[in-house]
């Protein structure tokens, strides 16, 4: 690269930045006001004993909120549950979403209808979904009735949400069903980016559908998959609505999650200081997980 | 023409003065059930029309997030002049200094006209901070046909209530009826505040409590002592032995269609129960355990310290608390009128009325949920505990945990010192 070329490229880059700034501004302001400032505020609050409603002026308590966390067995339990949830839901949801995306990407009649159907749960509010599924999961609800019907009455009705062993997997199932449409849509976009010519060439070379999937579709979808996995992981860590509505974290804390713990501590017990310290630690944990994922699944970027 | 203009001008000035002398106060209330809301809207309208000194501007906030919104407004120093609060949360707001004591406005004869439960619920640190236009009652609704079939005695008043052994005998006999699935409905699926409101009286009936009410400093030995263990084990056994459904399909479906003969609930069940069971619907006082206790408490009005016009605000509260107005509300939502003079005017609650047992209970055995700023933590711990109890977790373990949560909260708030 000679000097002239270099300077041309620089000015090109600078010009790009100039044009990008006005477009970045609205989003940056929003991010700053609603994410970054509150986070620093939470960081500050985590070193105080601030309460939501209290005549006692808040004072600095150093690291005592963090020390308290070490002895908080519910936080530990919640954290384990969160990892359990992520470990099960992220792979299943990703594989299932890819499967659905390939399915609705076929050029057959009605595939748009199926895309809409699979996407519907995602656009329905989780709160509504959770309330409806609570009825479905009831011992006298639809799911038990269906299981009883297909087993010719040999099915013992299960109280899905009240049985310690089953409650969390039950919620996982619902969560996968609700969220999969979103990932499907991203995979679909990724699939449509793959040039048709690759498949044509493969067909000429005599590769069957399975080989095409392994050697063309999957590698071409690498960046999409990484995005899906990381965003699903973050979403999965935020698990709250379903457990709040369906079980309140029970039975015996088998569905208790960190977000629920933060909500209980901060809003219901009004312990804002302690809740803030939980938030900070939880943020660091999610950040760490995302970073590790990024290192393990190195994205292939096209160099500009 | 000039004359007309000057007359108009004078008129304008007068109007202006009367507008300026009118005090505007804002009021927030939780938008509960439709009938309740309509009565309040109507009361505001009539109050504004009947005089021109005070103008009330009423704002409804959705019940689900009402507490959160009030908390946020309190932090921002943006509370309205008047607001309504759920009874057990009054002390928390009073402690924080957001509420204005109402004592200065209350002549003693007015104070004596209120049900003792209303006064107990609204009093923190010796001062009254909130007054309800109604209270709630908690007792048993029964299906007379089934009770008679099982050959059990139906108590007529509070003194006459079932004893513990009688109550257990009733549950057993009802269970034996072929058409009965469970003997008693405890609304186990109605999580949240119901657990504390509805089920803590059983603990108190056994001699336990949510916290030591002498000092409000600890729950140790009170919520995990032998009495509490006995109460929790008994309650757990009711679920395990099939006397009570741990996961009812709906709110009161089974009671209304005659599968469950007894329902532990409040006054609010009356209209539906009457519609479904007709004359078979009977109200049975809370059973007499080792101590005779029943629950109480409902939403109450308070004036905030933020209010620049406390006198004007009280004027409106005085209007809401008039016996005729109380009865209007009680007829609409079925709740127990908060004043004796209003009870006399109420067809439902006056002596001999179908719901009079609730008044008797509120007069004698009703116990408010702990009146302490630490209540939010207490109720959360207790609700959690009940959730685990219903699902069969070890009793001593869950009680100890609840005590730990409560005591930790009190400790981290320096014992909620009085400010």
XYZ file of C-alpha atoms in Angstrom:
723
model
C 0.000 0.000 0.000
C 1.583 3.256 -1.026
C 1.261 6.569 0.725
C -1.411 8.024 -1.528
C -3.555 4.972 -1.161
C -3.125 5.057 2.588
C -4.211 8.678 2.909
C -7.156 8.053 0.638
C -8.245 5.221 2.849
C -7.854 7.350 6.007
C -9.960 10.161 4.641
C -12.486 7.603 3.519
C -12.640 6.244 7.040
C -12.884 9.686 8.565
C -15.638 10.608 6.193
C -17.444 7.463 7.229
C -17.157 8.387 10.864
C -18.516 11.857 10.213
C -21.519 10.417 8.501
C -22.030 7.747 11.110
C -21.987 10.083 14.101
C -25.420 11.647 13.638
C -26.874 8.196 13.212
C -25.140 6.908 16.321
C -26.198 9.834 18.450
C -29.865 9.005 19.233
C -29.058 5.438 20.210
C -26.010 6.514 22.225
C -28.039 9.037 24.187
C -30.665 6.435 24.989
C -28.059 3.847 25.935
C -26.291 6.370 28.090
C -29.388 7.582 29.902
C -31.102 4.240 30.382
C -28.197 1.799 30.645
C -24.839 3.315 31.404
C -25.817 5.976 33.951
C -28.151 3.594 35.834
C -25.393 1.014 35.915
C -22.926 3.418 37.492
C -25.660 4.504 39.844
C -26.230 0.876 40.821
C -22.511 0.463 41.313
C -22.533 3.436 43.680
C -25.648 2.214 45.515
C -24.100 -1.212 46.025
C -21.685 0.303 48.534
C -24.489 1.899 50.562
C -27.374 0.605 52.643
C -29.989 2.568 50.674
C -33.571 1.513 51.158
C -36.492 2.282 48.899
C -38.515 3.901 51.673
C -36.707 4.962 54.789
C -36.095 7.976 56.988
C -32.599 6.708 57.745
C -30.131 8.528 55.506
C -28.176 6.054 53.410
C -24.539 5.674 54.359
C -21.507 3.945 52.927
C -21.125 0.411 54.156
C -18.064 -0.529 52.127
C -18.060 -4.061 50.838
C -20.515 -5.409 53.393
C -23.205 -5.972 50.756
C -20.720 -8.062 48.816
C -19.649 -9.940 51.919
C -23.296 -10.661 52.698
C -23.676 -12.151 49.247
C -21.138 -14.840 50.121
C -23.401 -16.118 52.876
C -26.574 -15.769 50.831
C -27.457 -19.355 49.993
C -30.456 -18.238 47.923
C -28.183 -16.228 45.649
C -26.011 -19.302 45.167
C -29.031 -21.450 44.474
C -30.391 -18.862 42.045
C -27.080 -18.606 40.231
C -26.834 -22.376 39.836
C -30.373 -22.440 38.488
C -29.459 -19.725 36.008
C -26.504 -21.709 34.696
C -28.614 -24.853 34.550
C -31.218 -22.954 32.524
C -28.626 -21.512 30.137
C -26.887 -24.877 29.708
C -30.124 -26.568 28.668
C -32.011 -23.823 26.888
C -29.292 -22.213 24.758
C -28.187 -25.318 22.821
C -31.690 -26.722 22.462
C -33.187 -23.434 21.403
C -30.389 -22.771 18.896
C -30.613 -26.212 17.296
C -34.378 -26.089 17.210
C -34.347 -22.587 15.723
C -31.941 -23.673 12.981
C -34.131 -26.654 12.233
C -37.227 -24.465 11.982
C -35.424 -21.896 9.851
C -34.364 -24.541 7.347
C -37.899 -25.881 7.385
C -39.580 -22.576 6.626
C -36.881 -21.626 4.120
C -38.102 -24.307 1.690
C -39.635 -22.898 -1.387
C -43.010 -24.460 -0.873
C -46.457 -22.973 -0.657
C -47.511 -21.654 2.720
C -44.026 -21.302 4.187
C -44.814 -17.662 5.050
C -47.768 -18.864 7.072
C -45.527 -21.223 9.016
C -42.978 -18.467 9.609
C -45.772 -16.379 11.078
C -47.035 -19.235 13.216
C -43.605 -19.994 14.666
C -42.974 -16.320 15.254
C -46.298 -15.641 16.981
C -45.273 -16.762 20.506
C -42.307 -14.394 20.379
C -44.435 -11.337 19.786
C -46.892 -12.348 22.503
C -45.968 -10.893 25.881
C -44.308 -13.458 28.136
C -46.660 -12.527 30.969
C -49.675 -13.538 28.904
C -47.942 -16.676 27.658
C -47.044 -17.650 31.227
C -50.581 -17.208 32.507
C -52.016 -19.321 29.691
C -49.410 -22.068 30.142
C -50.111 -22.152 33.859
C -53.601 -23.328 32.961
C -52.259 -25.764 30.369
C -49.844 -27.295 32.896
C -52.455 -27.654 35.644
C -53.149 -31.224 36.833
C -56.625 -30.838 35.383
C -55.331 -28.850 32.416
C -55.019 -29.513 28.717
C -51.553 -31.074 28.672
C -52.429 -33.733 31.218
C -55.672 -34.362 29.357
C -53.835 -34.850 26.070
C -51.244 -37.169 27.651
C -54.039 -39.138 29.237
C -55.843 -39.362 25.872
C -52.861 -40.638 23.903
C -51.967 -43.196 26.567
C -55.554 -44.463 26.717
C -56.025 -43.209 30.259
C -52.856 -44.750 31.650
C -51.324 -41.343 32.363
C -51.190 -40.220 35.978
C -51.857 -36.455 35.946
C -48.741 -34.529 36.996
C -48.749 -31.220 38.805
C -45.948 -29.939 36.574
C -45.302 -26.618 38.263
C -45.549 -27.859 41.841
C -43.276 -30.863 41.610
C -39.763 -29.940 42.607
C -38.037 -32.204 40.097
C -40.172 -31.220 37.105
C -40.992 -27.556 37.623
C -37.832 -26.106 36.114
C -37.712 -28.332 33.006
C -41.379 -27.450 32.538
C -40.517 -23.778 32.480
C -37.564 -24.447 30.170
C -39.847 -26.157 27.684
C -42.190 -23.189 27.628
C -39.280 -20.751 27.330
C -37.820 -22.570 24.345
C -41.185 -22.627 22.645
C -41.740 -18.944 23.298
C -38.308 -17.702 22.261
C -37.443 -19.948 19.368
C -39.258 -17.844 16.771
C -36.881 -14.955 17.262
C -33.769 -17.074 16.709
C -35.465 -18.765 13.782
C -35.912 -15.408 12.116
C -32.238 -14.543 12.507
C -31.190 -17.912 11.115
C -33.624 -17.394 8.273
C -31.948 -14.117 7.394
C -28.592 -15.889 7.567
C -29.787 -18.703 5.334
C -30.994 -16.289 2.703
C -27.586 -14.638 2.635
C -25.923 -17.850 1.422
C -25.345 -17.588 -2.325
C -27.365 -20.063 -4.310
C -24.316 -20.702 -6.527
C -22.564 -22.586 -3.706
C -25.363 -25.133 -3.626
C -25.437 -25.352 -7.389
C -21.738 -26.058 -7.490
C -22.114 -28.652 -4.746
C -24.918 -30.342 -6.633
C -22.729 -30.544 -9.717
C -19.973 -32.040 -7.570
C -22.468 -34.642 -6.465
C -22.861 -33.640 -2.803
C -26.094 -34.822 -1.240
C -28.363 -32.644 0.928
C -26.719 -33.721 4.154
C -23.227 -32.960 2.892
C -24.452 -29.602 1.597
C -25.780 -28.846 5.046
C -22.522 -29.809 6.766
C -20.083 -28.230 4.316
C -22.023 -25.194 3.068
C -24.919 -24.202 5.317
C -23.243 -24.602 8.692
C -19.948 -22.825 7.850
C -21.829 -20.048 6.094
C -24.023 -19.605 9.145
C -21.098 -19.308 11.563
C -21.460 -15.602 12.299
C -25.215 -15.881 12.575
C -24.877 -18.792 14.987
C -22.433 -16.893 17.157
C -24.796 -13.958 17.352
C -27.713 -16.245 18.151
C -25.801 -18.151 20.836
C -24.523 -15.057 22.594
C -27.814 -13.187 22.494
C -29.751 -16.267 23.604
C -27.353 -16.743 26.494
C -27.858 -13.180 27.676
C -31.625 -13.461 27.282
C -31.620 -16.768 29.128
C -29.726 -15.285 32.060
C -32.416 -12.644 32.374
C -35.029 -15.304 33.125
C -37.720 -13.653 35.230
C -41.270 -13.257 33.878
C -42.095 -16.953 33.581
C -40.883 -17.936 37.029
C -42.405 -14.859 38.634
C -45.840 -15.632 37.228
C -45.829 -19.419 37.257
C -43.997 -20.484 40.419
C -42.594 -17.423 42.241
C -39.353 -19.385 42.360
C -40.777 -22.448 44.100
C -41.260 -25.263 44.869
C -38.400 -25.203 47.326
C -36.486 -22.644 45.199
C -36.118 -25.110 42.335
C -37.035 -22.356 39.852
C -35.533 -19.443 41.764
C -33.341 -17.197 39.587
C -30.998 -14.286 40.156
C -33.342 -11.759 38.562
C -36.134 -12.909 40.868
C -33.798 -12.593 43.833
C -32.830 -9.070 42.791
C -36.490 -8.135 42.364
C -37.431 -9.605 45.744
C -34.572 -7.897 47.529
C -34.873 -4.541 45.801
C -38.561 -3.972 45.347
C -40.368 -6.248 47.741
C -37.975 -5.981 50.692
C -36.965 -2.475 49.596
C -33.313 -3.320 50.076
C -31.966 -1.283 47.175
C -28.338 -1.310 48.297
C -28.094 -5.072 48.504
C -30.077 -5.549 45.279
C -27.647 -3.197 43.524
C -24.658 -5.236 44.620
C -26.384 -8.370 43.299
C -26.923 -6.571 40.009
C -23.285 -5.588 39.735
C -22.044 -9.115 40.358
C -24.619 -10.575 38.014
C -23.560 -8.112 35.319
C -19.933 -9.161 35.730
C -20.857 -12.832 35.513
C -22.844 -12.364 32.293
C -20.072 -10.196 30.874
C -17.555 -12.910 31.678
C -19.655 -15.621 30.086
C -20.141 -13.543 26.938
C -16.411 -12.830 26.712
C -15.537 -16.489 27.061
C -18.072 -17.338 24.385
C -16.563 -14.713 22.120
C -13.078 -16.132 22.545
C -14.219 -19.704 21.992
C -16.402 -18.921 18.998
C -14.216 -16.458 17.183
C -16.273 -14.520 14.689
C -15.056 -14.317 11.118
C -15.314 -10.720 10.133
C -14.990 -9.506 6.633
C -12.247 -6.947 6.697
C -13.467 -3.630 5.472
C -72.142 49.207 26.206
C -69.557 50.596 28.554
C -71.760 49.549 31.450
C -72.033 45.996 30.158
C -68.284 45.806 29.806
C -67.676 47.069 33.322
C -70.224 44.637 34.749
C -68.539 41.834 32.873
C -65.213 43.020 34.181
C -66.438 43.011 37.771
C -67.949 39.594 37.254
C -64.681 38.341 35.876
C -62.806 39.595 38.901
C -65.260 37.856 41.201
C -65.019 34.659 39.253
C -61.286 34.991 39.313
C -61.263 35.417 43.066
C -63.513 32.435 43.615
C -61.369 30.358 41.305
C -58.205 31.455 43.037
C -59.604 30.878 46.491
C -60.487 27.352 45.493
C -57.901 24.878 46.703
C -57.010 22.079 44.391
C -55.895 18.787 45.892
C -54.770 15.679 44.119
C -55.643 12.208 45.172
C -54.280 8.853 44.049
C -56.099 5.615 44.452
C -55.620 2.060 43.304
C -58.092 1.146 40.652
C -59.461 -2.018 42.149
C -62.695 -3.625 41.138
C -65.104 -1.790 38.863
C -67.814 -1.089 41.438
C -65.292 0.322 43.887
C -63.832 2.637 41.276
C -67.226 3.902 40.181
C -68.189 4.815 43.733
C -64.986 6.805 44.257
C -65.380 8.589 40.939
C -68.949 9.445 41.848
C -67.907 10.626 45.315
C -65.263 12.934 43.861
C -67.771 14.345 41.395
C -70.404 14.987 44.046
C -67.898 16.468 46.473
C -66.610 18.892 43.844
C -70.158 19.891 42.928
C -71.463 20.450 46.457
C -68.954 23.120 47.485
C -66.488 25.417 45.754
C -63.633 25.695 48.231
C -61.888 22.426 47.519
C -61.493 20.768 44.167
C -60.355 17.168 44.183
C -58.485 15.809 41.208
C -58.476 12.033 41.361
C -55.902 9.862 39.615
C -56.284 6.113 39.288
C -53.249 3.877 39.245
C -53.403 0.186 38.401
C -53.475 -1.992 41.517
C -50.770 -4.431 40.453
C -48.009 -1.832 40.406
C -49.633 0.679 42.758
C -47.124 0.216 45.550
C -44.164 0.556 43.179
C -45.527 3.775 41.726
C -46.207 5.253 45.146
C -42.686 4.264 46.243
C -41.205 5.959 43.207
C -43.248 9.105 43.771
C -42.244 9.153 47.429
C -38.558 8.955 46.510
C -39.005 11.755 43.990
C -40.908 13.885 46.529
C -43.898 13.848 44.239
C -46.623 12.347 46.389
C -50.155 13.703 45.998
C -52.154 15.242 48.874
C -54.217 12.130 49.490
C -53.564 8.519 48.642
C -54.826 5.126 49.589
C -52.521 2.425 50.903
C -52.964 -1.237 51.639
C -53.284 -1.455 55.427
C -50.106 -3.302 56.418
C -47.927 -0.953 54.350
C -49.135 2.149 56.197
C -46.536 1.842 58.958
C -43.700 1.703 56.453
C -44.774 5.011 54.915
C -45.521 6.552 58.292
C -42.064 5.544 59.562
C -40.448 7.086 56.507
C -42.247 10.344 57.283
C -44.406 10.455 54.186
C -47.709 10.481 56.053
C -49.295 13.123 58.218
C -50.885 12.078 61.508
C -54.655 12.467 61.371
C -55.156 12.835 65.139
C -55.365 16.624 65.059
C -58.375 16.399 62.770
C -60.190 13.696 64.696
C -62.558 14.503 67.539
C -62.706 11.654 70.064
C -66.307 10.754 69.231
C -65.265 10.210 65.623
C -62.391 8.017 66.754
C -64.668 5.933 68.942
C -67.088 5.384 66.083
C -64.486 3.411 64.103
C -64.066 -0.331 64.367
C -61.103 -1.109 66.642
C -59.489 -3.004 63.765
C -59.409 0.133 61.611
C -57.720 2.116 64.379
C -55.242 -0.691 65.111
C -54.312 -1.010 61.475
C -53.821 2.719 60.942
C -51.875 3.457 64.115
C -48.098 3.573 64.113
C -46.058 4.762 67.069
C -49.165 6.017 68.865
C -50.549 8.146 66.057
C -53.239 7.458 63.485
C -51.971 7.752 59.944
C -54.655 6.120 57.845
C -58.381 5.550 57.979
C -60.309 3.124 55.837
C -63.869 3.508 54.712
C -64.127 -0.241 54.948
C -62.399 -3.230 56.502
C -62.268 -6.815 55.406
C -63.594 -9.891 57.129
C -62.065 -13.365 57.086
C -64.140 -16.404 58.020
C -65.569 -19.607 56.580
C -68.205 -19.816 53.901
C -70.156 -23.042 54.092
C -72.499 -25.083 51.944
C -75.415 -25.723 54.293
C -76.807 -28.690 52.384
C -73.500 -30.544 52.576
C -72.836 -29.555 56.179
C -76.231 -30.866 57.215
C -75.671 -34.035 55.260
C -72.435 -34.579 57.167
C -74.379 -33.915 60.328
C -72.233 -31.116 61.712
C -73.228 -28.209 63.903
C -73.304 -24.802 62.202
C -72.160 -22.048 64.606
C -74.291 -18.916 64.641
C -71.965 -16.342 66.202
C -68.391 -15.778 67.270
C -68.655 -17.244 70.782
C -70.265 -20.285 69.279
C -67.385 -20.992 66.861
C -66.029 -24.492 66.264
C -63.201 -25.510 68.550
C -60.054 -27.042 67.091
C -61.126 -30.641 67.716
C -64.611 -29.896 66.412
C -63.148 -28.297 63.305
C -60.967 -31.318 62.575
C -63.968 -33.561 63.126
C -65.974 -31.433 60.662
C -63.234 -31.729 58.047
C -63.133 -35.523 58.464
C -66.880 -35.935 58.228
C -67.129 -33.727 55.160
C -64.359 -35.659 53.465
C -66.398 -38.829 53.813
C -69.283 -37.463 51.734
C -69.220 -39.067 48.280
C -69.825 -35.829 46.356
C -67.019 -34.003 48.164
C -63.470 -33.854 46.735
C -61.794 -31.770 49.449
C -63.335 -30.568 52.713
C -61.889 -27.077 52.717
C -60.641 -24.536 50.184
C -57.717 -22.423 51.402
C -57.069 -20.754 48.013
C -53.602 -22.280 47.900
C -53.020 -21.054 44.359
C -53.693 -17.416 45.230
C -50.069 -16.616 46.022
C -48.893 -13.233 47.203
C -50.393 -11.199 50.009
C -53.233 -13.705 50.439
C -50.813 -16.167 52.045
C -50.037 -13.720 54.838
C -53.536 -12.305 55.086
C -55.348 -15.612 54.878
C -53.043 -18.128 56.502
C -51.158 -16.279 59.244
C -54.277 -16.357 61.508
C -53.839 -20.147 61.714
C -50.334 -19.633 63.071
C -51.628 -17.100 65.560
C -54.397 -19.529 66.458
C -51.685 -21.952 67.538
C -50.022 -19.249 69.621
C -47.270 -18.436 67.152
C -46.892 -15.156 65.288
C -45.000 -13.495 62.448
C -42.833 -11.459 64.775
C -42.480 -10.651 68.442
C -45.115 -7.938 68.788
C -43.667 -6.602 72.041
C -40.523 -5.220 70.459
C -40.837 -5.916 66.725
C -37.127 -6.725 66.849
C -37.031 -10.435 66.028
C -39.052 -13.380 64.820
C -36.786 -15.869 66.608
C -38.775 -18.332 68.676
C -42.041 -16.765 67.531
C -42.131 -17.913 63.918
C -39.969 -20.988 64.467
C -40.844 -21.986 68.015
C -42.817 -25.097 68.984
C -46.184 -23.365 68.402
C -45.165 -22.327 64.887
C -43.858 -25.816 64.141
C -47.154 -27.271 65.320
C -49.140 -24.835 63.179
C -47.024 -25.418 60.083
C -47.073 -29.192 60.486
C -50.823 -29.146 60.938
C -51.298 -26.993 57.850
C -48.961 -29.174 55.816
C -50.843 -32.274 56.928
C -54.139 -30.771 55.717
C -52.665 -30.691 52.215
C -50.898 -34.035 52.460
C -53.921 -35.889 53.798
C -56.171 -34.496 51.110
C -58.388 -32.240 53.209
C -57.313 -29.202 51.195
C -56.450 -28.960 47.498
C -52.893 -27.676 47.097
C -53.534 -26.580 43.524
C -57.188 -25.676 42.933
C -58.184 -25.262 39.288
C -59.705 -21.818 39.784
C -60.418 -19.252 42.458
C -63.646 -20.595 43.972
C -65.014 -22.866 41.275
C -65.132 -26.001 43.411
C -66.943 -24.276 46.253
C -69.500 -22.697 43.943
C -70.315 -25.965 42.185
C -70.658 -27.871 45.429
C -67.539 -30.060 45.382
C -65.958 -28.353 48.373
C -68.260 -27.572 51.293
C -66.086 -25.067 53.163
C -64.159 -22.063 51.923
C -61.790 -19.913 53.993
C -62.299 -16.458 52.513
C -63.533 -12.954 52.999
C -66.672 -10.916 52.568
C -65.935 -10.525 48.845
C -67.219 -14.024 48.187
C -70.750 -13.137 49.283
C -72.322 -11.951 45.980
C -71.024 -14.901 43.930
C -71.681 -17.442 46.651
C -75.209 -16.189 47.113
C -75.774 -16.409 43.376
C -74.499 -19.974 43.119
C -75.720 -21.552 46.354
C -78.667 -19.307 47.285
C -79.960 -20.043 50.774
C -77.428 -22.840 51.165
C -74.667 -20.260 51.589
C -73.847 -19.860 55.287
C -71.283 -17.696 57.000
C -69.381 -19.514 59.751
C -67.088 -17.689 62.186
C -63.369 -18.436 62.222
C -62.773 -21.617 64.255
C -61.520 -21.215 67.795
C -58.059 -22.741 68.028
C -55.855 -22.412 71.089
C -56.285 -18.726 70.588
C -59.266 -17.330 68.710
C -57.951 -15.186 65.851
C -59.088 -13.954 62.489
C -57.545 -11.728 59.834
C -58.457 -8.209 58.821
C -57.139 -5.169 57.005
C -57.879 -3.360 53.816
C -57.061 -0.220 51.887
C -57.056 3.021 53.839
C -56.788 6.734 53.109
C -53.888 8.869 54.221
C -52.761 12.478 53.863
C -49.133 12.957 52.887
C -46.625 15.310 54.451
C -46.123 16.570 50.931
C -49.595 18.115 51.004
C -49.693 21.897 51.247
C -53.393 21.782 52.045
C -53.923 19.210 54.780
C -57.115 20.916 56.006
C -58.670 20.812 52.565
C -57.550 17.212 52.191
C -59.130 16.282 55.490
C -62.336 17.968 54.339
C -62.519 15.487 51.510
C -61.607 12.525 53.720
C -64.294 13.627 56.177
C -66.738 13.458 53.282
C -65.569 9.967 52.277
C -65.850 8.826 55.891
C -69.458 9.995 56.340
C -71.634 7.038 57.293
C -73.842 7.454 54.195
C -70.826 7.483 51.920
C -69.295 4.491 53.679
C -72.482 2.529 53.161
C -72.527 3.454 49.472
C -69.061 1.965 49.146
C -69.912 -1.062 51.269
C -72.977 -1.789 49.158
C -70.859 -1.570 46.039
C -67.907 -3.741 47.075
C -69.499 -5.704 49.898
C -66.784 -4.807 52.417
C -67.362 -4.215 56.124
C -68.216 -0.548 56.841
C -65.521 0.987 58.997
C -67.786 2.948 61.379
C -70.437 1.697 63.786
C -72.850 4.393 62.622
C -72.408 3.138 59.074
C -72.796 -0.504 60.083
C -76.217 0.375 61.527
C -77.213 1.723 58.121
C -75.993 -1.349 56.250
C -78.499 -4.070 55.428
C -75.708 -6.610 55.085
C -73.804 -5.865 58.270
C -76.243 -4.508 60.844
C -77.280 -6.726 63.745
C -79.004 -9.761 62.254
C -77.707 -9.002 58.766
C -76.244 -11.885 56.770
C -72.661 -10.671 57.184
C -72.839 -9.474 60.791
C -70.429 -12.187 61.949
C -67.617 -10.229 60.287
C -68.424 -7.210 62.457
C -68.400 -9.388 65.582
C -65.017 -10.772 64.613
C -63.545 -7.362 63.883
C -64.768 -6.239 67.273
C -63.243 -9.092 69.196
C -60.787 -11.478 67.585
C -59.345 -9.748 64.499
C -55.596 -9.243 64.599
C -53.867 -6.822 62.223
C -50.848 -7.998 60.321
C -47.740 -6.741 62.146
C -47.777 -2.947 62.271
C -44.098 -2.322 61.667
C -42.022 -0.700 58.929
C -40.429 -4.106 58.461
C -43.678 -5.568 57.183
C -42.573 -5.820 53.518
C -39.794 -8.213 54.521
C -42.011 -10.126 56.947
C -44.710 -10.772 54.403
C -42.239 -11.795 51.708
C -40.564 -14.280 54.051
C -43.901 -15.658 55.190
C -45.275 -16.023 51.656
C -42.146 -17.855 50.609
C -42.472 -20.094 53.623
C -46.112 -20.972 52.883
C -45.251 -21.716 49.258
C -42.697 -24.257 50.405
C -44.958 -25.610 53.132
C -47.689 -26.407 50.600
C -45.128 -28.253 48.467
C -44.091 -30.423 51.378
C -40.673 -29.023 52.307
C -39.386 -29.746 55.815
C -41.206 -27.542 58.315
C -38.378 -26.625 60.698
C -36.108 -25.769 57.792
C -38.557 -23.358 56.148
C -39.512 -21.706 59.435
C -35.857 -21.143 60.334
C -35.240 -19.647 56.943
C -38.185 -17.239 57.283
C -36.893 -16.138 60.691
C -33.412 -15.608 59.254
C -34.757 -13.419 56.441
C -36.864 -11.306 58.805
C -34.134 -10.881 61.415
C -31.556 -10.055 58.781
C -33.844 -7.345 57.409
C -34.442 -5.851 60.851
C -30.737 -5.897 61.554
C -29.789 -4.242 58.287
C -32.301 -1.507 59.094
C -30.884 -0.900 62.543
C -34.082 -2.231 64.107
C -36.282 0.311 62.323
C -35.667 3.054 64.884
C -38.479 5.531 65.331
C -37.685 8.783 63.593
